Amino acid sequence: MTNHTSMLVAPSILAPSTVNHVNANGAALLSTMVVALVASLAMGLLRRQKVGATDGSLASIPPYTPITYPFLGSLQYFFGHWDFLKTAAEKGSVSFHLASHKCIALSLETRQAFFSDFKTDSALGYAIMLAGTPNLSKDFMKAVGIDVTLGGRSYKYLTALIRKERVITNMPILYAYAYTQMGGLAGTTIDPFDTFREVIFRLTVNTTTSLNVAADPDACNALLKIFHGLDLAATPVTVLFPWFFGPDRMRRFYLMKQFYNTIRNTINERKLKGRNDDDPMQFLIDEGLSTIEITQFAIAVLFTGNANTAVIAPALVCDLATHPSYLSQVREEIEAFISLFNADTSLPLKTRIQTIAYDEWIRPGAFPIMERCLKETIRLRVGTPLHRLNHTDKDIQMGSVIVPPGTIASFHTSFVHHNEDIFTAPFEWDPERFTQGREEDKKSPMAFVGWGVGRHPCLGQKFATFETFLLTALTVMLYDIEVVDQHGKGLIEMPPVDLNNPVVSPPPTPVHLKLSARA
Ligand code: HEM
């Protein structure tokens, strides 16, 4: 699926690179700053610079960034998330705006307060910054069909659906889907970011949405296409002007309706044919959710459940393929693991793995080497902004920063993950950095935030780990693998990671995997 950045239109008049803009001098910059200052005053962003915090310290609304355009605000954000947030918040947190959205770019020092905060809303922060969901009022959101109260309840349902006891009962189906996709590929060259996305999506649909939809590959691919369309229609315009019912928003409405129709038809079919108690959809129906609520839940969960895993799992395989010594160590580790359950190597892999229980895959220490390889792939590749919305009517304090009502606070994970004061050679893939003696992630608090920390840890970590280890095992045990470019030319290293995307994204240049039968 395309990442958001690839579909951004970058009008050259409005969007010089951030660096150029920061270095610009003279009248243009001065006038920009003056107008921005006036605009920000008008928006009330600078309404109180210093307020007394409950702990006696002085907390304040951060100063307004000079990296901005009149009225529209810091459009530079859209053309390079890290370039903008890093430059803007390098010396301390700053305020900025994106049309009517009030925002704060948080600096490295504010991260503990950001991750520990429980008063702001993360789901709404993402909804606004990624998809252009209106942040006007709760009533308005309800009017356009977004029930803000489902946010909190969704986590309860998701947690129930991916709990161990439930997933265990589904293992034969999950194995079958994974094997159907990954088997029989010897002699082919695949785009792993497409192939893995399809299978991960199917596993997620099966586990969180509906067994019937997952059983039908065409229905699954149709839903995946809707997500792709939603992704393409989430443009800076939909973020900046959520009230503008332009072509992109119309398209998003149309796609949501299509998604809704699929869910409604599945529910109606079920009513005709009788109930299926083991199904996630039946679980949601029994919990009293309406068709529209199930649709909202499914869209949110399929997005969250797929977005990161569908990039991280194939990236791990590519990172292993470009580091042959790790690839062979991980192969040995997987072989030893499988042999614990079925040591007969003459049997097909499919048969050998199918008795392995879910919790064995996620048992801490089951794959010491693969675990640190995964952690390193996540550290290197999760370089994106995280968001929180103050959806209350009171100021919220994050350390020395005051986040006023209606303001979105964003922290970019690269402040820690790609910080050379914390991680040696941060752009190199080096799983040894986590081993005893080095333990670079323990050098400073909240240095590794790849699974979330504090108040918002990832709810899907175990399920995502299972999916990633299963697909990695199938790929590296069935095939000899080589990373190649789109022309089939071997690559000895992965393209540099692009930190300017709004979400975790595939590499900026195409990467393929050449698969041959293992000797
Ligand atoms: C390799 C795959 C994954 C990675 C790297 C990952 C990473 C993260 C991170 C960094 C956060 C914290 C975000 C923040 O602080 O704003 C998070 C939160 C979350 N993740 Fe994951 N995630 C992955 C897979 C999944 C899956 C498969 C699911 C669900 C099936 C899931 C569900 C969630 C949810 C619901 C939250 C929000 C928790 C909250 O706000 O309290 N994630 N994840």
Coordinates of C-alpha atoms and ligand atoms in Angstrom, one line a residue:
M1 CA 0.0 0.0 0.0
T2 CA 1.2 3.4 -0.8
N3 CA 2.5 5.6 2.0
H4 CA 0.9 9.0 2.6
T5 CA 4.0 10.9 1.4
S6 CA 4.0 9.4 -2.0
M7 CA 0.6 11.0 -2.8
L8 CA 1.3 14.4 -1.5
V9 CA 1.3 17.1 -4.1
A10 CA 4.2 19.5 -3.3
P11 CA 3.4 22.9 -4.8
S12 CA 6.8 24.5 -5.2
I13 CA 5.7 28.0 -4.3
L14 CA 4.2 26.9 -1.0
A15 CA 6.8 24.3 -0.1
P16 CA 10.4 25.1 -0.3
S17 CA 12.4 22.5 1.7
T18 CA 12.4 23.1 5.5
V19 CA 16.1 23.7 5.5
N20 CA 16.0 26.3 2.8
H21 CA 13.2 27.9 4.6
V22 CA 14.9 27.9 8.0
N23 CA 18.0 29.4 6.4
A24 CA 16.2 32.0 4.3
N25 CA 16.8 35.6 5.4
G26 CA 15.7 39.1 4.6
A27 CA 12.3 40.5 3.9
A28 CA 10.5 37.3 2.9
L29 CA 11.3 35.5 6.2
L30 CA 10.6 38.6 8.3
S31 CA 7.2 39.2 6.7
T32 CA 6.4 35.5 7.1
M33 CA 7.2 35.7 10.8
V34 CA 5.3 38.9 11.3
V35 CA 2.2 37.5 9.6
A36 CA 2.5 34.2 11.4
L37 CA 2.8 36.0 14.7
V38 CA -0.3 38.0 14.0
A39 CA -2.1 34.8 12.9
S40 CA -1.0 32.9 15.9
L41 CA -2.1 35.7 18.2
A42 CA -5.4 35.7 16.5
M43 CA -5.7 32.0 17.1
G44 CA -5.0 32.4 20.7
L45 CA -1.9 30.2 20.6
L46 CA 0.2 32.6 22.5
R47 CA -2.5 33.6 24.9
R48 CA -0.6 32.7 28.1
Q49 CA 3.1 32.2 28.0
K50 CA 3.7 31.1 31.5
V51 CA 1.4 29.5 34.0
G52 CA 2.2 28.1 37.4
A53 CA 2.1 24.3 37.4
T54 CA 0.7 22.2 40.2
D55 CA 4.2 21.1 41.2
G56 CA 5.3 24.7 41.6
S57 CA 7.4 24.7 38.4
L58 CA 6.7 27.1 35.5
A59 CA 5.0 25.5 32.6
S60 CA 4.1 27.3 29.4
I61 CA 2.6 27.1 26.0
P62 CA 5.7 26.8 23.8
P63 CA 6.8 29.8 21.6
Y64 CA 5.5 29.9 18.1
T65 CA 7.7 28.5 15.4
P66 CA 9.1 30.8 12.7
I67 CA 8.8 27.9 10.2
T68 CA 5.4 28.8 8.9
Y69 CA 3.3 30.4 6.2
P70 CA 0.7 33.1 6.7
F71 CA -2.7 31.7 7.7
L72 CA -2.2 28.2 6.5
G73 CA 0.5 27.5 9.0
S74 CA 3.4 25.1 8.9
L75 CA 2.8 23.3 5.6
Q76 CA 6.4 22.3 5.8
Y77 CA 5.1 19.5 8.1
F78 CA 3.5 17.7 5.2
F79 CA 6.6 17.8 3.0
G80 CA 8.9 16.2 5.5
H81 CA 7.6 15.2 8.9
W82 CA 11.0 14.6 10.5
D83 CA 12.7 17.5 8.7
F84 CA 10.0 19.8 10.1
L85 CA 9.6 18.5 13.6
K86 CA 13.4 18.1 14.1
T87 CA 14.2 21.6 12.9
A88 CA 11.3 23.2 14.7
A89 CA 11.7 21.4 18.0
E90 CA 15.5 20.9 18.1
K91 CA 16.1 23.5 20.9
G92 CA 12.8 23.0 22.7
S93 CA 9.1 22.4 22.1
V94 CA 7.3 24.9 19.8
S95 CA 3.7 25.7 18.8
F96 CA 2.6 25.7 15.2
H97 CA -0.7 25.5 13.3
L98 CA -2.1 23.7 10.3
A99 CA -5.0 25.8 9.1
S100 CA -7.4 25.6 12.0
H101 CA -5.6 22.9 13.9
K102 CA -3.5 24.1 16.8
C103 CA -0.4 21.9 17.3
I104 CA 2.7 21.6 19.5
A105 CA 5.9 19.9 18.3
L106 CA 7.4 18.4 21.4
S107 CA 11.2 18.2 22.0
L108 CA 13.2 15.2 23.2
E109 CA 13.1 16.4 26.8
T110 CA 9.3 16.2 26.9
R111 CA 9.0 12.6 25.9
Q112 CA 8.5 11.1 29.4
A113 CA 5.7 13.5 30.1
F114 CA 4.2 12.8 26.7
F115 CA 4.2 9.0 27.0
S116 CA 3.0 9.1 30.7
D117 CA 0.1 11.4 30.0
F118 CA -3.4 9.9 30.4
K119 CA -5.6 13.0 29.9
T120 CA -5.0 13.5 26.2
D121 CA -6.6 11.3 23.5
S122 CA -4.2 9.4 21.2
A123 CA -6.9 7.9 18.8
L124 CA -8.4 11.3 18.1
G125 CA -4.9 12.8 17.6
Y126 CA -4.1 10.3 14.9
A127 CA -7.6 10.6 13.3
I128 CA -7.0 14.3 12.8
M129 CA -3.4 14.2 11.7
L130 CA -3.7 11.2 9.4
A131 CA -7.1 11.1 8.0
G132 CA -8.4 14.6 8.3
T133 CA -11.2 13.7 10.8
P134 CA -12.9 16.9 11.8
N135 CA -12.0 18.1 15.3
L136 CA -14.8 20.5 15.5
S137 CA -17.0 19.2 18.2
K138 CA -18.3 15.9 19.5
D139 CA -21.7 16.7 18.1
F140 CA -20.3 17.3 14.7
M141 CA -18.3 14.1 14.8
K142 CA -21.5 12.2 15.7
A143 CA -23.3 13.9 12.8
V144 CA -20.8 12.7 10.3
G145 CA -20.9 9.2 11.7
I146 CA -17.9 9.1 14.0
D147 CA -18.8 8.0 17.4
V148 CA -16.1 9.3 19.6
T149 CA -17.1 7.2 22.5
L150 CA -16.3 4.0 20.6
G151 CA -12.6 4.9 20.8
G152 CA -12.3 3.7 24.4
R153 CA -14.6 0.8 24.0
S154 CA -12.7 -0.4 20.9
Y155 CA -9.6 -1.2 23.0
K156 CA -11.7 -3.4 25.3
Y157 CA -13.1 -5.4 22.3
L158 CA -9.7 -5.6 20.6
T159 CA -8.1 -6.9 23.8
A160 CA -10.8 -9.6 24.1
L161 CA -10.5 -10.6 20.5
I162 CA -6.7 -11.1 20.5
R163 CA -6.4 -12.6 23.9
K164 CA -4.4 -15.9 23.9
E165 CA -7.3 -18.2 24.6
R166 CA -9.2 -17.0 21.5
V167 CA -6.3 -16.9 19.1
I168 CA -5.3 -20.5 20.1
T169 CA -8.6 -21.8 18.8
N170 CA -7.9 -20.2 15.4
M171 CA -4.4 -21.5 14.9
P172 CA -5.2 -24.1 12.2
I173 CA -6.8 -21.4 10.0
L174 CA -4.0 -18.9 10.6
Y175 CA -1.4 -21.5 9.7
A176 CA -3.4 -22.5 6.6
Y177 CA -3.7 -18.8 5.4
A178 CA -0.1 -18.1 6.0
Y179 CA 1.1 -21.2 4.2
T180 CA -1.3 -20.7 1.3
Q181 CA 0.3 -17.3 0.7
M182 CA 3.9 -18.1 1.4
G183 CA 4.2 -21.6 0.0
G184 CA 4.9 -22.4 -3.7
L185 CA 6.9 -19.2 -4.4
A186 CA 10.2 -20.9 -5.3
G187 CA 11.6 -19.4 -8.5
T188 CA 9.7 -16.2 -8.1
T189 CA 10.6 -12.6 -7.2
I190 CA 8.0 -10.9 -4.9
D191 CA 7.5 -7.5 -3.5
P192 CA 7.5 -8.6 0.1
F193 CA 5.7 -5.4 1.2
D194 CA 2.7 -6.4 -0.9
T195 CA 2.8 -10.1 -0.3
F196 CA 3.1 -9.9 3.4
R197 CA 0.5 -7.1 3.6
E198 CA -2.1 -9.4 1.9
V199 CA -1.5 -12.3 4.3
I200 CA -1.2 -10.1 7.4
F201 CA -4.5 -8.3 6.5
R202 CA -6.2 -11.7 6.1
L203 CA -4.9 -12.9 9.5
T204 CA -6.1 -9.7 11.1
V205 CA -9.5 -9.9 9.4
N206 CA -9.8 -13.5 10.6
T207 CA -8.8 -12.6 14.2
T208 CA -10.6 -9.3 14.7
T209 CA -13.4 -8.9 12.2
S210 CA -15.0 -12.0 10.5
L211 CA -14.2 -15.6 9.8
N212 CA -16.5 -15.5 6.7
V213 CA -14.7 -12.5 5.1
A214 CA -11.3 -13.9 5.9
A215 CA -12.3 -17.2 4.2
D216 CA -12.9 -15.4 1.0
P217 CA -9.6 -14.1 -0.5
D218 CA -11.5 -11.9 -3.0
A219 CA -13.5 -10.2 -0.2
C220 CA -10.3 -9.7 1.8
N221 CA -8.5 -8.2 -1.2
A222 CA -11.6 -5.9 -1.9
L223 CA -11.3 -4.6 1.7
L224 CA -7.6 -4.1 1.3
K225 CA -8.3 -2.1 -1.8
I226 CA -10.7 0.1 0.1
F227 CA -7.9 0.8 2.7
H228 CA -5.5 1.6 -0.2
G229 CA -8.1 4.1 -1.5
L230 CA -8.7 5.6 1.9
D231 CA -4.9 6.1 2.2
L232 CA -4.7 7.8 -1.1
A233 CA -7.6 10.1 -0.3
A234 CA -6.0 11.2 3.0
T235 CA -4.2 14.3 1.6
P236 CA -3.0 17.5 3.2
V237 CA -6.2 19.1 2.0
T238 CA -8.4 16.7 4.0
V239 CA -6.2 17.3 7.1
L240 CA -6.1 21.1 6.7
F241 CA -9.7 21.6 5.8
P242 CA -11.8 18.8 7.4
W243 CA -15.0 20.7 6.8
F244 CA -14.4 21.0 3.0
F245 CA -16.4 18.3 1.2
G246 CA -14.0 18.2 -1.8
P247 CA -13.2 15.3 -4.0
D248 CA -10.9 13.5 -1.5
R249 CA -13.4 13.7 1.3
M250 CA -16.2 12.5 -1.0
R251 CA -14.0 9.6 -2.0
R252 CA -13.4 8.8 1.6
F253 CA -17.1 8.8 2.3
Y254 CA -17.8 6.6 -0.7
L255 CA -15.1 4.1 0.4
M256 CA -16.4 4.0 4.0
K257 CA -19.8 3.3 2.6
Q258 CA -18.4 0.4 0.6
F259 CA -16.8 -0.9 3.7
Y260 CA -20.0 -0.5 5.6
N261 CA -21.9 -2.4 2.9
T262 CA -19.5 -5.4 3.2
I263 CA -20.0 -5.5 6.9
R264 CA -23.8 -5.1 6.6
N265 CA -24.0 -7.9 4.0
T266 CA -21.9 -10.2 6.2
I267 CA -24.2 -9.6 9.1
N268 CA -27.4 -10.1 7.0
E269 CA -26.0 -13.3 5.5
R270 CA -25.2 -14.5 9.0
K271 CA -28.8 -13.8 10.2
L272 CA -30.1 -15.8 7.3
K273 CA -27.8 -18.8 7.8
G274 CA -27.6 -18.8 11.6
R275 CA -25.1 -17.7 14.1
N276 CA -21.4 -18.7 14.4
D277 CA -20.4 -18.4 18.1
D278 CA -16.6 -18.5 17.5
D279 CA -16.6 -15.6 15.2
P280 CA -15.3 -12.1 16.0
M281 CA -18.2 -10.5 14.3
Q282 CA -20.6 -12.6 16.4
F283 CA -18.7 -11.5 19.5
L284 CA -19.2 -7.8 18.5
I285 CA -22.9 -8.4 17.7
D286 CA -23.3 -10.1 21.1
E287 CA -21.6 -7.1 22.8
G288 CA -24.5 -5.0 21.4
L289 CA -22.6 -3.1 18.7
S290 CA -24.7 -1.8 15.8
T291 CA -23.6 -2.4 12.1
I292 CA -22.2 1.1 11.9
E293 CA -20.3 0.6 15.2
I294 CA -18.9 -2.7 13.9
T295 CA -17.8 -0.9 10.7
Q296 CA -16.0 1.8 12.8
F297 CA -14.4 -0.8 14.9
A298 CA -13.3 -2.9 11.9
I299 CA -11.8 0.1 10.1
A300 CA -9.9 1.3 13.1
V301 CA -8.6 -2.2 14.1
L302 CA -7.7 -3.3 10.6
F303 CA -5.8 -0.1 10.1
T304 CA -4.0 -0.3 13.4
G305 CA -3.4 -4.0 13.2
N306 CA -2.0 -3.8 9.7
A307 CA -0.2 -0.5 9.3
N308 CA 2.9 -1.4 11.3
T309 CA 3.1 -5.2 11.0
A310 CA 2.7 -5.2 7.2
V311 CA 5.9 -3.1 7.0
I312 CA 7.9 -4.4 9.9
A313 CA 7.5 -8.2 9.1
P314 CA 8.8 -7.9 5.5
A315 CA 11.5 -5.4 6.6
L316 CA 12.8 -7.9 9.1
V317 CA 13.1 -10.6 6.4
C318 CA 14.9 -8.1 4.2
D319 CA 17.2 -7.0 7.0
L320 CA 18.1 -10.7 7.6
A321 CA 18.7 -11.3 3.9
T322 CA 21.1 -8.3 3.8
H323 CA 22.9 -9.7 6.9
P324 CA 23.7 -13.3 6.0
S325 CA 25.4 -14.1 9.3
Y326 CA 22.2 -13.2 11.1
L327 CA 20.1 -15.0 8.5
S328 CA 21.9 -18.3 9.2
Q329 CA 21.7 -17.8 13.0
V330 CA 18.0 -17.1 12.8
R331 CA 17.5 -20.2 10.6
E332 CA 19.2 -22.4 13.1
E333 CA 17.2 -20.9 15.9
I334 CA 13.9 -21.5 14.1
E335 CA 14.9 -25.1 13.1
A336 CA 15.7 -25.8 16.8
F337 CA 12.4 -24.3 17.8
I338 CA 10.4 -26.3 15.4
S339 CA 12.2 -29.5 16.3
L340 CA 11.0 -29.1 19.9
F341 CA 7.6 -29.9 18.6
N342 CA 8.3 -32.1 15.6
A343 CA 11.9 -33.2 14.9
D344 CA 11.1 -35.2 11.7
T345 CA 12.8 -33.0 9.1
S346 CA 11.6 -35.3 6.3
L347 CA 8.1 -34.0 6.8
P348 CA 7.0 -30.8 5.0
L349 CA 7.4 -27.6 7.0
K350 CA 3.6 -27.1 6.9
T351 CA 3.1 -30.4 8.8
R352 CA 5.9 -29.8 11.3
I353 CA 4.7 -26.3 12.4
Q354 CA 0.9 -27.0 12.6
T355 CA 0.9 -28.4 16.1
I356 CA 2.8 -25.5 17.6
A357 CA 0.6 -23.5 20.0
Y358 CA 0.3 -19.7 19.7
D359 CA 1.9 -19.0 23.1
E360 CA 5.1 -20.9 22.1
W361 CA 5.8 -18.4 19.3
I362 CA 5.5 -15.5 21.7
R363 CA 7.2 -17.0 24.8
P364 CA 9.9 -14.5 25.9
G365 CA 13.3 -16.1 25.1
A366 CA 11.9 -18.5 22.5
F367 CA 14.0 -16.8 19.8
P368 CA 16.7 -14.8 21.5
I369 CA 18.4 -13.8 18.3
M370 CA 15.3 -13.2 16.2
E371 CA 13.8 -11.2 19.1
R372 CA 16.7 -8.7 19.1
C373 CA 16.7 -8.6 15.2
L374 CA 13.0 -7.6 15.4
K375 CA 13.6 -5.0 18.0
E376 CA 16.4 -3.5 15.9
T377 CA 14.2 -3.5 12.7
I378 CA 11.5 -1.7 14.7
R379 CA 14.0 0.8 16.2
L380 CA 15.5 1.6 12.8
R381 CA 12.2 1.7 10.9
V382 CA 9.7 3.2 13.3
G383 CA 10.6 6.9 12.7
T384 CA 7.2 8.6 12.7
P385 CA 5.3 11.2 14.7
L386 CA 3.0 10.1 17.5
H387 CA 0.0 12.3 18.4
R388 CA -2.2 13.2 21.3
L389 CA -5.2 15.6 21.3
N390 CA -6.3 17.6 24.3
H391 CA -10.0 16.9 23.8
T392 CA -10.9 18.3 27.2
D393 CA -11.8 21.9 28.0
K394 CA -8.9 22.4 30.4
D395 CA -5.1 22.9 29.8
I396 CA -3.1 19.7 30.1
Q397 CA 0.4 19.9 31.3
M398 CA 3.1 17.7 29.8
G399 CA 6.3 18.4 31.8
S400 CA 7.2 22.0 31.1
V401 CA 4.7 22.2 28.3
I402 CA 1.1 23.4 28.5
V403 CA -1.2 21.8 25.9
P404 CA -4.3 24.0 25.6
P405 CA -7.7 22.5 24.8
G406 CA -8.2 21.5 21.2
T407 CA -4.4 21.3 20.6
I408 CA -2.6 18.3 19.2
A409 CA 0.8 17.5 20.8
S410 CA 3.2 15.5 18.5
F411 CA 6.4 13.7 19.4
H412 CA 8.6 12.2 16.7
T413 CA 10.1 8.8 17.6
S414 CA 13.4 9.7 15.7
F415 CA 14.3 12.0 18.6
V416 CA 15.2 8.8 20.4
H417 CA 15.4 6.0 17.8
H418 CA 17.8 8.0 15.5
N419 CA 19.7 9.9 18.2
E420 CA 23.4 9.3 18.1
D421 CA 23.8 10.3 21.7
I422 CA 21.6 7.2 22.6
F423 CA 22.3 4.7 19.8
T424 CA 25.7 4.3 18.2
A425 CA 25.6 4.7 14.4
P426 CA 21.8 4.9 14.6
F427 CA 21.2 4.3 10.9
E428 CA 23.0 1.0 10.9
W429 CA 21.0 -2.2 11.5
D430 CA 22.9 -3.7 14.5
P431 CA 21.0 -6.1 16.8
E432 CA 24.0 -6.4 19.1
R433 CA 23.3 -3.0 20.5
F434 CA 20.7 -4.6 22.7
T435 CA 23.0 -7.3 24.1
Q436 CA 24.3 -7.4 27.7
G437 CA 27.2 -5.0 28.1
R438 CA 25.9 -2.6 25.4
E439 CA 22.2 -2.3 26.1
E440 CA 22.1 1.1 24.4
D441 CA 18.3 1.3 24.8
K442 CA 18.8 1.4 28.6
K443 CA 21.1 4.4 28.4
S444 CA 18.3 6.9 28.9
P445 CA 14.7 6.6 29.9
M446 CA 12.2 5.8 27.1
A447 CA 14.9 5.4 24.5
F448 CA 13.2 2.5 22.7
V449 CA 9.5 3.4 22.1
G450 CA 8.9 1.1 19.2
W451 CA 6.1 -0.8 20.9
G452 CA 4.8 2.3 22.7
V453 CA 5.6 3.0 26.4
G454 CA 3.9 4.5 29.4
R455 CA 0.1 5.0 29.1
H456 CA -0.2 3.7 25.5
P457 CA 1.7 0.5 25.1
C458 CA 0.9 -1.4 21.9
L459 CA -2.2 -3.7 22.5
G460 CA -1.3 -5.9 19.6
Q461 CA 2.4 -6.6 20.4
K462 CA 2.0 -10.3 21.0
F463 CA -0.2 -10.9 18.0
A464 CA 2.1 -8.8 15.8
T465 CA 5.2 -10.7 17.1
F466 CA 3.5 -14.0 16.4
E467 CA 2.6 -12.9 12.8
T468 CA 6.1 -11.6 12.2
F469 CA 7.9 -14.7 13.5
L470 CA 5.5 -17.1 11.7
L471 CA 6.0 -15.3 8.3
T472 CA 9.7 -15.0 8.8
A473 CA 10.0 -18.7 9.7
L474 CA 8.0 -19.7 6.6
T475 CA 10.1 -17.5 4.3
V476 CA 13.5 -18.3 5.6
M477 CA 12.9 -22.0 6.1
L478 CA 11.2 -22.5 2.7
Y479 CA 13.5 -20.4 0.5
D480 CA 17.0 -19.1 -0.1
I481 CA 16.4 -15.3 -0.2
E482 CA 18.1 -12.4 -1.9
V483 CA 17.1 -8.7 -1.8
V484 CA 17.0 -7.3 -5.3
D485 CA 15.9 -4.0 -6.8
Q486 CA 13.1 -3.6 -9.4
H487 CA 15.5 -4.7 -12.2
G488 CA 16.5 -7.8 -10.3
K489 CA 19.9 -6.5 -9.4
G490 CA 21.2 -7.8 -6.0
L491 CA 21.3 -5.3 -3.1
I492 CA 23.8 -5.8 -0.3
E493 CA 22.0 -3.3 1.9
M494 CA 18.5 -1.9 2.3
P495 CA 17.7 1.7 1.0
P496 CA 18.2 4.3 3.8
V497 CA 15.1 4.6 6.0
D498 CA 12.9 7.6 5.2
L499 CA 11.9 9.4 8.3
N500 CA 9.6 11.9 6.6
N501 CA 6.5 9.8 6.4
P502 CA 3.4 10.2 8.6
V503 CA 3.2 6.4 9.2
V504 CA 5.6 3.5 9.2
S505 CA 6.2 3.0 5.5
P506 CA 8.0 0.6 3.1
P507 CA 11.4 1.7 1.8
P508 CA 11.5 4.8 -0.4
T509 CA 12.7 2.8 -3.4
P510 CA 11.3 -0.6 -4.5
V511 CA 12.8 -3.6 -2.8
H512 CA 12.0 -7.2 -4.0
L513 CA 12.8 -10.6 -2.7
K514 CA 14.1 -13.3 -5.0
L515 CA 13.1 -16.7 -3.6
S516 CA 14.6 -20.0 -4.6
A517 CA 14.1 -23.5 -3.3
R518 CA 16.5 -24.2 -0.5
A519 CA 19.2 -26.7 -1.4
Ligands
HEM1 C1 5.2 -4.6 14.3 C2 3.9 -4.3 14.6 C3 3.5 -3.1 15.5 C4 4.3 -2.1 16.0 C5 5.7 -1.8 15.7 C6 3.4 -1.3 16.8 C7 3.8 -0.1 17.5 C8 2.9 0.6 18.3 C9 3.3 1.8 18.9 C10 4.6 2.5 18.8 C11 2.2 2.3 19.7 C12 2.2 3.5 20.6 C13 1.7 4.7 19.8 C14 1.6 5.9 20.6 O1 2.2 6.0 21.7 O2 0.9 6.9 20.1 C15 1.2 1.3 19.4 C16 -0.1 1.4 20.0 C17 -1.2 0.6 19.7 N1 -1.1 -0.6 18.9 FE1 0.5 -1.3 18.0 N2 2.1 -1.9 16.8 C18 2.2 -3.0 16.0 C19 1.1 -3.9 15.8 C20 -0.1 -3.8 16.3 C21 -1.2 -4.7 16.1 C22 -1.1 -6.0 15.2 C23 -2.3 -4.2 16.7 C24 -3.7 -4.8 16.8 C25 -4.1 -5.9 16.3 C26 -1.9 -3.0 17.4 C27 -2.7 -2.3 18.2 C28 -2.4 -1.1 18.8 C29 -3.3 -0.3 19.6 C30 -4.8 -0.5 19.8 C31 -2.5 0.8 20.1 C32 -3.0 2.0 20.9 C33 -2.9 1.7 22.4 C34 -3.3 3.0 23.2 O3 -3.5 4.0 22.6 O4 -3.5 2.8 24.4 N3 -0.6 -2.8 17.1 N4 1.6 0.3 18.6

